[in-house]
XYZ file of C-alpha atoms in Angstrom:
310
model
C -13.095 11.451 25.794
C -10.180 12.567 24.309
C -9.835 14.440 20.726
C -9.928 11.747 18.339
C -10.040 11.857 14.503
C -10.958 9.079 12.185
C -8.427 7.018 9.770
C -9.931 4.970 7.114
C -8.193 2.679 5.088
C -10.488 1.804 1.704
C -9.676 -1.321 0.243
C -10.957 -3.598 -2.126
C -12.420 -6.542 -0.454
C -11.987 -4.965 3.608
C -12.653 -1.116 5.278
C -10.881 -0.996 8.281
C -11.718 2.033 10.187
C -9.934 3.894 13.689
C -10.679 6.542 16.337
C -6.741 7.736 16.911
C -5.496 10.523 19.103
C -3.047 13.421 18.724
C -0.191 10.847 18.193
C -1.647 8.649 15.648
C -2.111 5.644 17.995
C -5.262 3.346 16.946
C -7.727 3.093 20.277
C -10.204 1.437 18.577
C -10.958 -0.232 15.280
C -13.777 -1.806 13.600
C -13.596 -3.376 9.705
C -16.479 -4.397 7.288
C -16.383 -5.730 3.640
C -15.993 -3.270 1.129
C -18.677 -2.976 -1.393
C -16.416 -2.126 -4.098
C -18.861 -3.186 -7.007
C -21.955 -1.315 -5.714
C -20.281 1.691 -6.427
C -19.036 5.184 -4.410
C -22.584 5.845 -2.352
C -21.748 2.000 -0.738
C -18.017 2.443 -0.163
C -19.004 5.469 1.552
C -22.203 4.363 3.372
C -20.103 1.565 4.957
C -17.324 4.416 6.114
C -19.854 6.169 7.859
C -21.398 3.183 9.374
C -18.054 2.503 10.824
C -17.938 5.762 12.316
C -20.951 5.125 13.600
C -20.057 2.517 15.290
C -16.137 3.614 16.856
C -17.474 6.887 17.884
C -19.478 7.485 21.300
C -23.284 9.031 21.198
C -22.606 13.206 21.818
C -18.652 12.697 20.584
C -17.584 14.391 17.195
C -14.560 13.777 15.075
C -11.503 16.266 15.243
C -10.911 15.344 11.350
C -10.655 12.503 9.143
C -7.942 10.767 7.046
C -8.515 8.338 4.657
C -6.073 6.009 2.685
C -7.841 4.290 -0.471
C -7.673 2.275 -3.208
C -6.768 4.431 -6.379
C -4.825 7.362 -7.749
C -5.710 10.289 -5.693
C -5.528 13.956 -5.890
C -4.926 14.405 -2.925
C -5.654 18.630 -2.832
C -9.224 17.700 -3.335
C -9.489 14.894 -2.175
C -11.019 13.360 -5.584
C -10.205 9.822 -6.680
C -8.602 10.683 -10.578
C -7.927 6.681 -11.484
C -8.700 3.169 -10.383
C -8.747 -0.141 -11.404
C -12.245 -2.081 -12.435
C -12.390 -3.162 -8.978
C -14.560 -0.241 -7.882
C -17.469 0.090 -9.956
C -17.392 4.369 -11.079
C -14.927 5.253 -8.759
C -12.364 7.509 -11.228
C -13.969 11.002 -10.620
C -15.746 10.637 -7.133
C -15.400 13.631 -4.917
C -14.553 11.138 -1.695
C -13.410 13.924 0.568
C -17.089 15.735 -0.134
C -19.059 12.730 0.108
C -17.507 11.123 3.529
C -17.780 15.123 5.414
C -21.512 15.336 3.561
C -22.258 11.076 4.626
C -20.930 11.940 8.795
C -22.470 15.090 9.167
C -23.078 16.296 12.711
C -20.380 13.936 13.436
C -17.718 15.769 12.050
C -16.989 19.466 13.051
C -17.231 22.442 11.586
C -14.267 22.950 9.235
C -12.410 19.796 10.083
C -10.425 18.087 7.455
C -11.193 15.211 5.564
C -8.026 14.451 3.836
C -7.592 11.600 1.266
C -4.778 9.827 -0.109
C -4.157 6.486 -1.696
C -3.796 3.586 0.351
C 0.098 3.013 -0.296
C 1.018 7.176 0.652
C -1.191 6.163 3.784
C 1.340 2.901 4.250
C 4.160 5.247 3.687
C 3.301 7.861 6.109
C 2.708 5.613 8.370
C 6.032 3.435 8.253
C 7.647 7.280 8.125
C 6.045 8.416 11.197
C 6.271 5.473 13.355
C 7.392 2.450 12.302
C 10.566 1.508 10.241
C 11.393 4.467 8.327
C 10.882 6.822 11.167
C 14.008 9.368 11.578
C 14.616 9.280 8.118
C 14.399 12.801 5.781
C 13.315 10.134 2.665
C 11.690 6.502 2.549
C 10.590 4.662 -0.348
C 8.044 1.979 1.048
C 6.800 -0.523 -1.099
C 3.811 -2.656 -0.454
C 4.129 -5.898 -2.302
C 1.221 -7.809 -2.223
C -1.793 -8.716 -4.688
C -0.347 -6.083 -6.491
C 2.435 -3.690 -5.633
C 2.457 -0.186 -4.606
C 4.815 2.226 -3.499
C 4.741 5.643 -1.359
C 7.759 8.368 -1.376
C 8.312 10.607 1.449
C 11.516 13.260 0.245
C 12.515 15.815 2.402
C 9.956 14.550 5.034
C 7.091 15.652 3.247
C 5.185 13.039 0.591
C 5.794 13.216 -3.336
C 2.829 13.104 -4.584
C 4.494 14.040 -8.830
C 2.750 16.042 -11.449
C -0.011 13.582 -12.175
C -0.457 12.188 -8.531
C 1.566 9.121 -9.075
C 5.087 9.509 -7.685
C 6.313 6.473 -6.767
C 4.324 4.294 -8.234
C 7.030 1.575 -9.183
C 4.312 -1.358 -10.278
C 4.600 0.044 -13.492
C 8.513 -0.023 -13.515
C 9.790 -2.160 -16.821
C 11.460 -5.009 -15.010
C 13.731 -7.313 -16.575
C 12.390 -10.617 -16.292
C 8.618 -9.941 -16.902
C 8.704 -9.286 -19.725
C 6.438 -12.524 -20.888
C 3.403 -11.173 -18.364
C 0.767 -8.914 -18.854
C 0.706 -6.228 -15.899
C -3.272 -5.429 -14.507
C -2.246 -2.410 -16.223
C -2.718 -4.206 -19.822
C 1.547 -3.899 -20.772
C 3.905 -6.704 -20.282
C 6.869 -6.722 -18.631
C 5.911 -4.653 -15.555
C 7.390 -5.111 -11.966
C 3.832 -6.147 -10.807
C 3.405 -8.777 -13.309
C 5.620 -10.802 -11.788
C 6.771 -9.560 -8.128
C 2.847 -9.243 -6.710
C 1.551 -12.140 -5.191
C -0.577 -12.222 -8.573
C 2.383 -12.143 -10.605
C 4.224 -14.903 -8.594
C 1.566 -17.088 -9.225
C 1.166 -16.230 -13.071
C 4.941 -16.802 -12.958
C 4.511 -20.454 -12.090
C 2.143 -21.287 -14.073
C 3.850 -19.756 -16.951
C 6.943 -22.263 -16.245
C 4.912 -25.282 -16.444
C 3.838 -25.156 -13.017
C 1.227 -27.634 -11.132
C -2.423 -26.039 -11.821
C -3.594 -27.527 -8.900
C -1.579 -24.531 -6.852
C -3.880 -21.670 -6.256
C -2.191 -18.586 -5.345
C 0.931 -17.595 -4.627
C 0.808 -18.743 -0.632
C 0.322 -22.367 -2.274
C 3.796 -21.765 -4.383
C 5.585 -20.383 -1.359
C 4.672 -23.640 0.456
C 5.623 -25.748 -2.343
C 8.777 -23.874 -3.035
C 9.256 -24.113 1.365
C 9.240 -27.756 0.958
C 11.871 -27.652 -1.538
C 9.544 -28.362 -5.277
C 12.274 -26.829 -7.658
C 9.833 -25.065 -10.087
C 7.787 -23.635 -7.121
C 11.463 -22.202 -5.913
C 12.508 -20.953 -8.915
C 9.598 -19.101 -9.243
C 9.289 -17.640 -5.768
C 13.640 -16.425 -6.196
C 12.460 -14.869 -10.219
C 9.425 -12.803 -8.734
C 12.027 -11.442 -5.337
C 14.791 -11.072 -7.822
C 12.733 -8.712 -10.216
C 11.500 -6.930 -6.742
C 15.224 -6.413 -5.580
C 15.777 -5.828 -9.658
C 13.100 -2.465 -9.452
C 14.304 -1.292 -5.894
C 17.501 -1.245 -7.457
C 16.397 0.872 -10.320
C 14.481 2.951 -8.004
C 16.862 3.491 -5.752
C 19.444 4.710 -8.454
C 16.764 7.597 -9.731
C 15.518 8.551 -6.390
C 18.606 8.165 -3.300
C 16.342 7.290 -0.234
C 17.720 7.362 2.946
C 15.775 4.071 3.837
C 13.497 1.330 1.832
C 10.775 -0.073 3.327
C 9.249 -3.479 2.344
C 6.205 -4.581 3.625
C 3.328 -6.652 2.449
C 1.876 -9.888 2.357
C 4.319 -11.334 0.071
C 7.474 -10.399 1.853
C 5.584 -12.518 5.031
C 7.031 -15.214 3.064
C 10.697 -14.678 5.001
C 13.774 -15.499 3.878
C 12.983 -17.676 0.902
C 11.744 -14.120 -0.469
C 13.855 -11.727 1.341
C 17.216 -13.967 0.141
C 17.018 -13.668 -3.357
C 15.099 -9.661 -3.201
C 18.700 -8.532 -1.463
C 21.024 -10.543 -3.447
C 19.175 -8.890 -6.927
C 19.034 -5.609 -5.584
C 23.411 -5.781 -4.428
C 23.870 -7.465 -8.064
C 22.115 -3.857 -9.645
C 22.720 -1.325 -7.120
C 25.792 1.189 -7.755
C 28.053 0.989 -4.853
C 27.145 4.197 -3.634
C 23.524 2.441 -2.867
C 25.057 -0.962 -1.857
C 24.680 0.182 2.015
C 20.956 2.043 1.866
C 19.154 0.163 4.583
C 16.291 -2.086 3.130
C 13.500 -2.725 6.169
C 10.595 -4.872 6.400
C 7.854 -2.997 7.472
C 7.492 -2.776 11.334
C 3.316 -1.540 11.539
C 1.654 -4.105 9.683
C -1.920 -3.689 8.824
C -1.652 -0.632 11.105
C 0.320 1.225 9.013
C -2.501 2.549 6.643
C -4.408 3.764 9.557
C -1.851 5.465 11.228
C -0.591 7.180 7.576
C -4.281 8.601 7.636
C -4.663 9.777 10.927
C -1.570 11.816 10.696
C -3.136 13.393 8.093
C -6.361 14.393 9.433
C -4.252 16.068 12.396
C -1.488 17.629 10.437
C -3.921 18.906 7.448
C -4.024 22.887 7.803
């Protein structure tokens, strides 16, 4: 068997785990639910039950690399912040507890590197998928929530209090009458997550009987005005932030990738026209990409670490 590391990506309903080789390509991968509420000892349990089960009997891992839910510190590998979602997590030594939880498995002096899930996205996306050949890439994950990873000079920011590029938390114009998971108002993931999208439609008198934001993209699909108008406010203040972003930071490339973005062009329309209303025309021609990796993306983000990790 070849060398083989292990990527992890932690998040907060699904684990997926991957045995990948010198060039970051998945060969196998197995997922379970994450355990989020039964605190670190579970989440980590069920990553080394997943090695357990990718890696052959006799076979030991070359490193591992693991993308999770949180803000990381990524030099120790130590989870510093995270939403209620994972019961105790702020302060877990992750990196410890996953070389500690595979033991014999892993060998001596490998590295376990962590970063959060998004810088995992990022490095992926920068490596191999739509950002790869750029020097810089901001690639934003817009989703449940939104996150955002920021390779410069093609190494990853990670910023002074391991949050660089964290654009969720951007003032957006347009939000400002919803309350970001964060507990302000007027944050870019108050209203461009999927979350947001659907708190957006409600807020305009929308039809209760619409779930989540999949059910407004349908709605707005089959041409329900308020459902539309929605869906084009939540891209606009997405295209609005990249903008803003984009102005402060000068990336060769953007990146957008995510479940919400699967939406197409009802999304992607009105996300480009906002960001060409707000962009300087020096920034009118930087290249914004959908992602091209997919749920891969994490996976292969981590693995690169493990390998490249001194």
């Amino acid at each position: 068997m070849p060398e083989v590391v292990l990527a992890v990506d932690i998040g907060g309903t699904k684990t997926a785990a991957a045995l990948a080789d010198r060039s970051d390509v998945l060969l196998r991968t197995e997922v379970a639910a994450t355990p989020a509420a039964d605190g670190p000892a579970a989440v980590v349990a069920t990553v080394a039950a997943l090695a357990e089960r990718l890696l052959p009997a006799g076979a030991t891992f070359a490193g591992v690399g693991i993308g999770t839910a949180g803000v990381v510190n990524a030099a120790t590998g130590t989870i510093v912040s995270a939403t209620d979602t994972f019961a105790d997590w702020p302060g877990t030594p992750l990196a410890a507890l996953v070389r500690t939880a595979l033991g014999s498995r892993l060998r001596p002096a490998a590295p376990v590197a962590v970063q959060n899930d998004v810088d995992a996205h990022a490095a992926g996306e920068y490596r191999h998928g739509a950002a790869a050949g750029a020097a810089s890439a901001l690639v934003v994950a817009v989703g449940t929530g939104v996150g955002a990873g920021l390779i410069l000079d093609g190494r990853p920011a990670r910023g002074a209090h391991h949050v660089a590029g964290e654009i969720a938390h951007v003032p957006t114009p347009g939000a400002e009458h919803l309350r970001c998971p964060c507990g302000r108002r007027g944050h870019l993931e108050a209203i461009g997550s999927g979350l947001g999208l659907h708190r957006h439609y409600l807020s305009l008198g929308g039809d209760p009987g619409l779930r989540d934001a999949r059910a407004v993209a349908a709605a707005a699909t089959a041409e329900d005005r308020l459902a539309l108008r929605a869906l084009e406010d939540s891209a606009a203040a997405v295209g609005r932030a990249l903008a803003g972003a984009a102005a402060l930071l000068d990336p060769e490339r953007v990146v957008v990738t995510g479940g919400v973005p699967n939406i197409g062009e009802p999304w992607w329309g009105p996300m480009r026209a906002a960001y060409r209303a707000e962009a300087i025309d020096a920034l009118q021609s930087t290249p914004i990409l959908p992602g091209a990796l997919g749920d891969d993306a994490p996976l292969r983000g981590a693995a690169a670490s493990a390998w490249r990790t001194p």
